[in-house]
PDB file of C-alpha atoms in Angstrom:
ATOM      1  CA  LYS A 120       0.000   0.000   0.000  1.00  0.00           C
ATOM      2  CA  GLN A 121       1.356   3.376  -1.020  1.00  0.00           C
ATOM      3  CA  GLU A 122       1.910   5.741   1.898  1.00  0.00           C
ATOM      4  CA  VAL A 123       2.761   9.398   1.428  1.00  0.00           C
ATOM      5  CA  THR A 124       4.307  11.516   4.175  1.00  0.00           C
ATOM      6  CA  GLN A 125       4.921  15.253   4.250  1.00  0.00           C
ATOM      7  CA  ILE A 126       7.339  16.939   6.601  1.00  0.00           C
ATOM      8  CA  PRO A 127       7.050  19.372   8.288  1.00  0.00           C
ATOM      9  CA  ALA A 128       3.327  19.489   9.078  1.00  0.00           C
ATOM     10  CA  ALA A 129       3.550  23.247   9.592  1.00  0.00           C
ATOM     11  CA  LEU A 130       6.139  25.891   8.802  1.00  0.00           C
ATOM     12  CA  SER A 131       6.330  29.596   9.571  1.00  0.00           C
ATOM     13  CA  VAL A 132       8.937  31.789   7.894  1.00  0.00           C
ATOM     14  CA  PRO A 133       9.596  35.511   7.429  1.00  0.00           C
ATOM     15  CA  GLU A 134       8.955  37.007   4.043  1.00  0.00           C
ATOM     16  CA  GLY A 135      11.823  36.667   1.574  1.00  0.00           C
ATOM     17  CA  GLU A 136      13.143  33.332   2.820  1.00  0.00           C
ATOM     18  CA  ASN A 137      13.793  30.409   0.527  1.00  0.00           C
ATOM     19  CA  LEU A 138      12.198  27.218   1.806  1.00  0.00           C
ATOM     20  CA  VAL A 139      11.875  23.512   1.101  1.00  0.00           C
ATOM     21  CA  LEU A 140       8.877  21.270   1.626  1.00  0.00           C
ATOM     22  CA  ASN A 141       9.352  17.519   1.688  1.00  0.00           C
ATOM     23  CA  CYS A 142       7.292  14.607   0.441  1.00  0.00           C
ATOM     24  CA  SER A 143       8.197  10.935   0.754  1.00  0.00           C
ATOM     25  CA  PHE A 144       6.448   7.839  -0.575  1.00  0.00           C
ATOM     26  CA  THR A 145       6.872   4.127   0.023  1.00  0.00           C
ATOM     27  CA  ASP A 146       6.275   2.619  -3.427  1.00  0.00           C
ATOM     28  CA  SER A 147       8.683   3.928  -6.057  1.00  0.00           C
ATOM     29  CA  ALA A 148       6.663   2.522  -8.991  1.00  0.00           C
ATOM     30  CA  ILE A 149       4.801   5.772  -9.489  1.00  0.00           C
ATOM     31  CA  TYR A 150       3.478   7.261 -12.733  1.00  0.00           C
ATOM     32  CA  ASN A 151       3.841  10.858 -11.620  1.00  0.00           C
ATOM     33  CA  LEU A 152       3.896  13.154  -8.638  1.00  0.00           C
ATOM     34  CA  GLN A 153       1.878  16.340  -8.374  1.00  0.00           C
ATOM     35  CA  TRP A 154       2.155  19.279  -5.986  1.00  0.00           C
ATOM     36  CA  PHE A 155      -0.977  21.221  -5.068  1.00  0.00           C
ATOM     37  CA  ARG A 156      -1.791  24.347  -3.143  1.00  0.00           C
ATOM     38  CA  GLN A 157      -4.920  24.627  -1.011  1.00  0.00           C
ATOM     39  CA  ASP A 158      -6.165  27.880   0.478  1.00  0.00           C
ATOM     40  CA  PRO A 159      -8.465  27.696   3.540  1.00  0.00           C
ATOM     41  CA  GLY A 160     -11.968  26.562   2.600  1.00  0.00           C
ATOM     42  CA  LYS A 161     -11.019  26.157  -1.052  1.00  0.00           C
ATOM     43  CA  GLY A 162     -10.267  23.412  -3.518  1.00  0.00           C
ATOM     44  CA  LEU A 163      -6.857  22.240  -4.709  1.00  0.00           C
ATOM     45  CA  THR A 164      -4.867  24.137  -7.297  1.00  0.00           C
ATOM     46  CA  SER A 165      -2.239  22.254  -9.262  1.00  0.00           C
ATOM     47  CA  LEU A 166       1.251  23.760  -9.014  1.00  0.00           C
ATOM     48  CA  LEU A 167       3.604  21.299 -10.676  1.00  0.00           C
ATOM     49  CA  LEU A 168       3.475  17.792 -12.083  1.00  0.00           C
ATOM     50  CA  ILE A 169       6.607  15.666 -12.432  1.00  0.00           C
ATOM     51  CA  GLN A 170       6.532  12.589 -14.619  1.00  0.00           C
ATOM     52  CA  SER A 171       8.245   9.473 -13.304  1.00  0.00           C
ATOM     53  CA  SER A 172      10.973   9.863 -15.927  1.00  0.00           C
ATOM     54  CA  GLN A 173      11.759  13.460 -14.913  1.00  0.00           C
ATOM     55  CA  ARG A 174      14.009  14.783 -12.175  1.00  0.00           C
ATOM     56  CA  GLU A 175      12.525  18.237 -11.736  1.00  0.00           C
ATOM     57  CA  GLN A 176      10.003  20.809 -12.904  1.00  0.00           C
ATOM     58  CA  THR A 177      10.028  24.587 -12.537  1.00  0.00           C
ATOM     59  CA  SER A 178       7.312  27.216 -12.597  1.00  0.00           C
ATOM     60  CA  GLY A 179       8.229  30.748 -11.639  1.00  0.00           C
ATOM     61  CA  ARG A 180       9.546  30.755  -8.062  1.00  0.00           C
ATOM     62  CA  LEU A 181       8.658  27.083  -7.599  1.00  0.00           C
ATOM     63  CA  ASN A 182      10.908  24.129  -8.300  1.00  0.00           C
ATOM     64  CA  ALA A 183       9.950  20.530  -7.629  1.00  0.00           C
ATOM     65  CA  SER A 184      12.395  17.643  -7.705  1.00  0.00           C
ATOM     66  CA  LEU A 185      11.799  13.912  -7.781  1.00  0.00           C
ATOM     67  CA  ASP A 186      14.060  11.060  -6.701  1.00  0.00           C
ATOM     68  CA  LYS A 187      12.067   7.913  -7.386  1.00  0.00           C
ATOM     69  CA  SER A 188      14.691   5.492  -6.142  1.00  0.00           C
ATOM     70  CA  SER A 189      14.703   7.046  -2.685  1.00  0.00           C
ATOM     71  CA  GLY A 190      10.968   7.791  -2.687  1.00  0.00           C
ATOM     72  CA  ARG A 191      11.346  11.532  -2.211  1.00  0.00           C
ATOM     73  CA  SER A 192      10.216  14.801  -3.705  1.00  0.00           C
ATOM     74  CA  THR A 193      10.923  18.363  -2.606  1.00  0.00           C
ATOM     75  CA  LEU A 194       9.145  21.608  -3.406  1.00  0.00           C
ATOM     76  CA  TYR A 195      11.456  24.591  -3.295  1.00  0.00           C
ATOM     77  CA  ILE A 196       9.895  28.045  -2.970  1.00  0.00           C
ATOM     78  CA  ALA A 197      12.217  30.962  -3.638  1.00  0.00           C
ATOM     79  CA  ALA A 198      11.828  34.409  -2.097  1.00  0.00           C
ATOM     80  CA  SER A 199       8.658  33.546  -0.206  1.00  0.00           C
ATOM     81  CA  GLN A 200       5.804  36.065  -0.023  1.00  0.00           C
ATOM     82  CA  PRO A 201       2.802  36.398   2.306  1.00  0.00           C
ATOM     83  CA  GLY A 202       0.608  35.341  -0.627  1.00  0.00           C
ATOM     84  CA  ASP A 203       2.349  31.958  -0.570  1.00  0.00           C
ATOM     85  CA  SER A 204       0.657  31.185   2.745  1.00  0.00           C
ATOM     86  CA  ALA A 205      -1.447  28.067   2.183  1.00  0.00           C
ATOM     87  CA  THR A 206      -1.353  24.305   2.659  1.00  0.00           C
ATOM     88  CA  TYR A 207       0.821  22.441   0.174  1.00  0.00           C
ATOM     89  CA  LEU A 208      -0.073  18.860  -0.714  1.00  0.00           C
ATOM     90  CA  CYS A 209       1.799  16.259  -2.712  1.00  0.00           C
ATOM     91  CA  ALA A 210       0.085  13.370  -4.459  1.00  0.00           C
ATOM     92  CA  VAL A 211       1.578  10.299  -6.120  1.00  0.00           C
ATOM     93  CA  ARG A 212      -0.103   8.428  -8.882  1.00  0.00           C
ATOM     94  CA  LEU A 213       0.058   4.702  -9.516  1.00  0.00           C
ATOM     95  CA  GLY A 214      -2.135   3.798 -12.447  1.00  0.00           C
ATOM     96  CA  ASN A 215      -5.556   5.256 -11.822  1.00  0.00           C
ATOM     97  CA  ASP A 216      -5.045   5.697  -8.104  1.00  0.00           C
ATOM     98  CA  MET A 217      -3.763   8.953  -6.536  1.00  0.00           C
ATOM     99  CA  ARG A 218      -2.636   9.050  -2.904  1.00  0.00           C
ATOM    100  CA  PHE A 219      -2.030  12.222  -0.915  1.00  0.00           C
ATOM    101  CA  GLY A 220       0.149  13.333   1.924  1.00  0.00           C
ATOM    102  CA  ALA A 221      -1.451  15.196   4.844  1.00  0.00           C
ATOM    103  CA  GLY A 222       0.086  18.473   3.698  1.00  0.00           C
ATOM    104  CA  THR A 223       2.398  21.190   5.005  1.00  0.00           C
ATOM    105  CA  ARG A 224       0.712  24.345   6.293  1.00  0.00           C
ATOM    106  CA  LEU A 225       2.927  27.284   5.338  1.00  0.00           C
ATOM    107  CA  THR A 226       2.700  30.745   6.880  1.00  0.00           C
ATOM    108  CA  VAL A 227       4.839  33.533   5.457  1.00  0.00           C
ATOM    109  CA  LYS A 228       4.981  36.529   7.774  1.00  0.00           C
ATOM    110  CA  PRO A 229       5.370  40.064   6.387  1.00  0.00           C
TER     111      PRO A 229
ATOM    112  CA  ASN B 179     -13.409  27.213 -18.402  1.00  0.00           C
ATOM    113  CA  ALA B 180     -15.610  25.366 -15.909  1.00  0.00           C
ATOM    114  CA  GLY B 181     -13.209  22.462 -15.249  1.00  0.00           C
ATOM    115  CA  VAL B 182     -14.650  20.288 -12.458  1.00  0.00           C
ATOM    116  CA  THR B 183     -17.984  21.378 -10.997  1.00  0.00           C
ATOM    117  CA  GLN B 184     -19.424  19.991  -7.784  1.00  0.00           C
ATOM    118  CA  THR B 185     -22.887  20.477  -6.348  1.00  0.00           C
ATOM    119  CA  PRO B 186     -23.963  21.302  -3.741  1.00  0.00           C
ATOM    120  CA  LYS B 187     -21.276  23.406  -2.033  1.00  0.00           C
ATOM    121  CA  PHE B 188     -22.746  22.967   1.440  1.00  0.00           C
ATOM    122  CA  GLN B 189     -25.158  20.439   2.918  1.00  0.00           C
ATOM    123  CA  VAL B 190     -26.472  19.544   6.358  1.00  0.00           C
ATOM    124  CA  LEU B 191     -28.060  16.113   6.803  1.00  0.00           C
ATOM    125  CA  LYS B 192     -29.664  14.347   9.679  1.00  0.00           C
ATOM    126  CA  THR B 193     -28.352  10.916  10.629  1.00  0.00           C
ATOM    127  CA  GLY B 194     -29.949   8.290   8.420  1.00  0.00           C
ATOM    128  CA  GLN B 195     -30.826  10.627   5.560  1.00  0.00           C
ATOM    129  CA  SER B 196     -29.542   9.973   2.070  1.00  0.00           C
ATOM    130  CA  MET B 197     -28.115  12.280  -0.536  1.00  0.00           C
ATOM    131  CA  THR B 198     -26.143  12.336  -3.758  1.00  0.00           C
ATOM    132  CA  LEU B 199     -23.180  14.576  -4.467  1.00  0.00           C
ATOM    133  CA  GLN B 200     -22.857  15.512  -8.102  1.00  0.00           C
ATOM    134  CA  CYS B 201     -19.665  16.046 -10.083  1.00  0.00           C
ATOM    135  CA  ALA B 202     -19.187  16.972 -13.725  1.00  0.00           C
ATOM    136  CA  GLN B 203     -16.077  17.733 -15.766  1.00  0.00           C
ATOM    137  CA  ASP B 204     -15.790  19.291 -19.192  1.00  0.00           C
ATOM    138  CA  MET B 205     -12.189  18.346 -20.017  1.00  0.00           C
ATOM    139  CA  ASN B 206     -12.967  15.014 -21.694  1.00  0.00           C
ATOM    140  CA  HIS B 207     -11.040  13.198 -18.972  1.00  0.00           C
ATOM    141  CA  ASN B 208     -11.281   9.441 -18.625  1.00  0.00           C
ATOM    142  CA  SER B 209     -10.558   9.158 -14.900  1.00  0.00           C
ATOM    143  CA  MET B 210     -12.626  10.637 -12.105  1.00  0.00           C
ATOM    144  CA  TYR B 211     -12.232  10.438  -8.337  1.00  0.00           C
ATOM    145  CA  TRP B 212     -14.017  11.102  -5.075  1.00  0.00           C
ATOM    146  CA  TYR B 213     -12.012  12.062  -1.998  1.00  0.00           C
ATOM    147  CA  ARG B 214     -12.851  13.105   1.504  1.00  0.00           C
ATOM    148  CA  GLN B 215     -10.698  15.515   3.495  1.00  0.00           C
ATOM    149  CA  ASP B 216     -10.632  15.481   7.270  1.00  0.00           C
ATOM    150  CA  PRO B 217      -8.496  17.679   9.534  1.00  0.00           C
ATOM    151  CA  GLY B 218      -4.981  16.320   9.948  1.00  0.00           C
ATOM    152  CA  MET B 219      -5.604  13.351   7.649  1.00  0.00           C
ATOM    153  CA  GLY B 220      -5.164  14.789   4.188  1.00  0.00           C
ATOM    154  CA  LEU B 221      -7.287  13.523   1.320  1.00  0.00           C
ATOM    155  CA  ARG B 222      -8.413   9.917   1.310  1.00  0.00           C
ATOM    156  CA  LEU B 223      -9.686   8.196  -1.793  1.00  0.00           C
ATOM    157  CA  ILE B 224     -13.252   6.898  -1.573  1.00  0.00           C
ATOM    158  CA  TYR B 225     -13.861   5.605  -5.106  1.00  0.00           C
ATOM    159  CA  TYR B 226     -12.474   6.179  -8.538  1.00  0.00           C
ATOM    160  CA  SER B 227     -13.540   5.504 -12.089  1.00  0.00           C
ATOM    161  CA  ALA B 228     -10.970   4.830 -14.786  1.00  0.00           C
ATOM    162  CA  SER B 229     -13.500   5.117 -17.574  1.00  0.00           C
ATOM    163  CA  GLU B 230     -17.202   5.290 -18.271  1.00  0.00           C
ATOM    164  CA  GLY B 231     -18.917   2.228 -16.859  1.00  0.00           C
ATOM    165  CA  THR B 232     -16.150   1.224 -14.451  1.00  0.00           C
ATOM    166  CA  THR B 233     -15.666   2.030 -10.784  1.00  0.00           C
ATOM    167  CA  ASP B 234     -13.223   0.827  -8.134  1.00  0.00           C
ATOM    168  CA  LYS B 235     -12.938   1.142  -4.383  1.00  0.00           C
ATOM    169  CA  GLY B 236     -10.333   3.360  -2.804  1.00  0.00           C
ATOM    170  CA  GLU B 237      -9.106   3.527   0.791  1.00  0.00           C
ATOM    171  CA  VAL B 238     -12.404   4.369   2.522  1.00  0.00           C
ATOM    172  CA  PRO B 239     -15.385   3.109   0.456  1.00  0.00           C
ATOM    173  CA  ASN B 240     -17.637   1.890   3.274  1.00  0.00           C
ATOM    174  CA  GLY B 241     -20.922   3.778   3.498  1.00  0.00           C
ATOM    175  CA  TYR B 242     -20.695   5.159  -0.051  1.00  0.00           C
ATOM    176  CA  ASN B 243     -21.795   4.208  -3.520  1.00  0.00           C
ATOM    177  CA  VAL B 244     -20.831   5.782  -6.816  1.00  0.00           C
ATOM    178  CA  SER B 245     -22.145   5.938 -10.322  1.00  0.00           C
ATOM    179  CA  ARG B 246     -20.262   6.921 -13.469  1.00  0.00           C
ATOM    180  CA  LEU B 247     -23.265   8.117 -15.423  1.00  0.00           C
ATOM    181  CA  ASN B 248     -21.317   9.009 -18.560  1.00  0.00           C
ATOM    182  CA  LYS B 249     -17.867  10.327 -19.348  1.00  0.00           C
ATOM    183  CA  ARG B 250     -18.641  13.736 -17.849  1.00  0.00           C
ATOM    184  CA  GLU B 251     -20.428  12.831 -14.633  1.00  0.00           C
ATOM    185  CA  PHE B 252     -19.470  10.884 -11.521  1.00  0.00           C
ATOM    186  CA  SER B 253     -21.813  10.929  -8.532  1.00  0.00           C
ATOM    187  CA  LEU B 254     -21.292   9.893  -4.916  1.00  0.00           C
ATOM    188  CA  ARG B 255     -24.217   8.634  -2.864  1.00  0.00           C
ATOM    189  CA  LEU B 256     -24.602   8.336   0.891  1.00  0.00           C
ATOM    190  CA  GLU B 257     -27.454   5.905   1.493  1.00  0.00           C
ATOM    191  CA  SER B 258     -27.738   6.403   5.255  1.00  0.00           C
ATOM    192  CA  ALA B 259     -25.615   9.283   6.479  1.00  0.00           C
ATOM    193  CA  ALA B 260     -23.676   8.964   9.734  1.00  0.00           C
ATOM    194  CA  PRO B 261     -21.898  11.664  11.782  1.00  0.00           C
ATOM    195  CA  SER B 262     -18.570  10.008  10.843  1.00  0.00           C
ATOM    196  CA  GLN B 263     -19.249  11.090   7.269  1.00  0.00           C
ATOM    197  CA  THR B 264     -19.048  14.746   8.213  1.00  0.00           C
ATOM    198  CA  SER B 265     -16.232  15.943   5.977  1.00  0.00           C
ATOM    199  CA  VAL B 266     -15.301  17.968   2.932  1.00  0.00           C
ATOM    200  CA  TYR B 267     -15.738  15.980  -0.266  1.00  0.00           C
ATOM    201  CA  PHE B 268     -13.719  16.646  -3.388  1.00  0.00           C
ATOM    202  CA  CYS B 269     -14.203  15.385  -6.884  1.00  0.00           C
ATOM    203  CA  ALA B 270     -11.275  15.280  -9.307  1.00  0.00           C
ATOM    204  CA  SER B 271     -10.582  14.233 -12.862  1.00  0.00           C
ATOM    205  CA  SER B 272      -7.508  13.430 -14.906  1.00  0.00           C
ATOM    206  CA  GLY B 273      -6.493  12.074 -18.269  1.00  0.00           C
ATOM    207  CA  ARG B 274      -4.631   8.807 -18.719  1.00  0.00           C
ATOM    208  CA  GLY B 275      -0.983   8.060 -18.321  1.00  0.00           C
ATOM    209  CA  GLN B 276       1.907  10.032 -16.920  1.00  0.00           C
ATOM    210  CA  LEU B 277       1.483  13.346 -18.603  1.00  0.00           C
ATOM    211  CA  LEU B 278      -1.826  14.695 -17.533  1.00  0.00           C
ATOM    212  CA  GLU B 279      -2.610  16.605 -14.404  1.00  0.00           C
ATOM    213  CA  ALA B 280      -5.448  16.056 -11.976  1.00  0.00           C
ATOM    214  CA  PHE B 281      -7.952  18.864 -11.530  1.00  0.00           C
ATOM    215  CA  PHE B 282     -10.189  19.347  -8.549  1.00  0.00           C
ATOM    216  CA  GLY B 283     -13.593  20.798  -7.862  1.00  0.00           C
ATOM    217  CA  GLN B 284     -14.186  23.353  -5.121  1.00  0.00           C
ATOM    218  CA  GLY B 285     -15.521  20.806  -2.662  1.00  0.00           C
ATOM    219  CA  THR B 286     -18.750  20.006  -0.838  1.00  0.00           C
ATOM    220  CA  ARG B 287     -18.813  20.671   2.887  1.00  0.00           C
ATOM    221  CA  LEU B 288     -21.112  18.054   4.425  1.00  0.00           C
ATOM    222  CA  THR B 289     -22.258  18.038   8.027  1.00  0.00           C
ATOM    223  CA  VAL B 290     -24.231  15.106   9.443  1.00  0.00           C
ATOM    224  CA  VAL B 291     -25.997  15.860  12.711  1.00  0.00           C
TER     225      VAL B 291
END
């Protein structure tokens, strides 16, 4: 059974800091890994998707890496802003099944 | 650009009542999913459908039924609601294979009293 873990559960940083969110998974036979953002009371917004054959993906200030063999992914956020405050979720896909981590709640203080 | 649309957005049920949550997507996706989200537990998969006419159980299927009515629509039914089913329910859809992203609806906040 695929298990997905995100560390830390919560993170508070001052504005302008670079930060790393972690995601680990137990079954390396994944199709892809997707990072989402969720604002309070809202749905999930897709940030980045990494295919199993890729090592990283970048979008603006976000960079996600994938190391399948070790079962790890990181989401790097550069020059954090208060608007980045949200919960960040990773999800791994095996076939038609997607499994989620519990998320990291990020607070960026002005 | 509707994407994934869920109805209703909010619902309060009494224990033992039944209801159906509706989900529709306009992206011609093959796969659709129902998740529930509880505090501190992340999203847990209830059921998924890889294509029209097929459905499969996820992690927490007990107490739920689903129906893939056509390619666009995937409904979730609670036959006899229980307080333990108080949660936020999300529907999602995705294409096949490695390349395509999953997209989510805005959620249905369900309270069973």
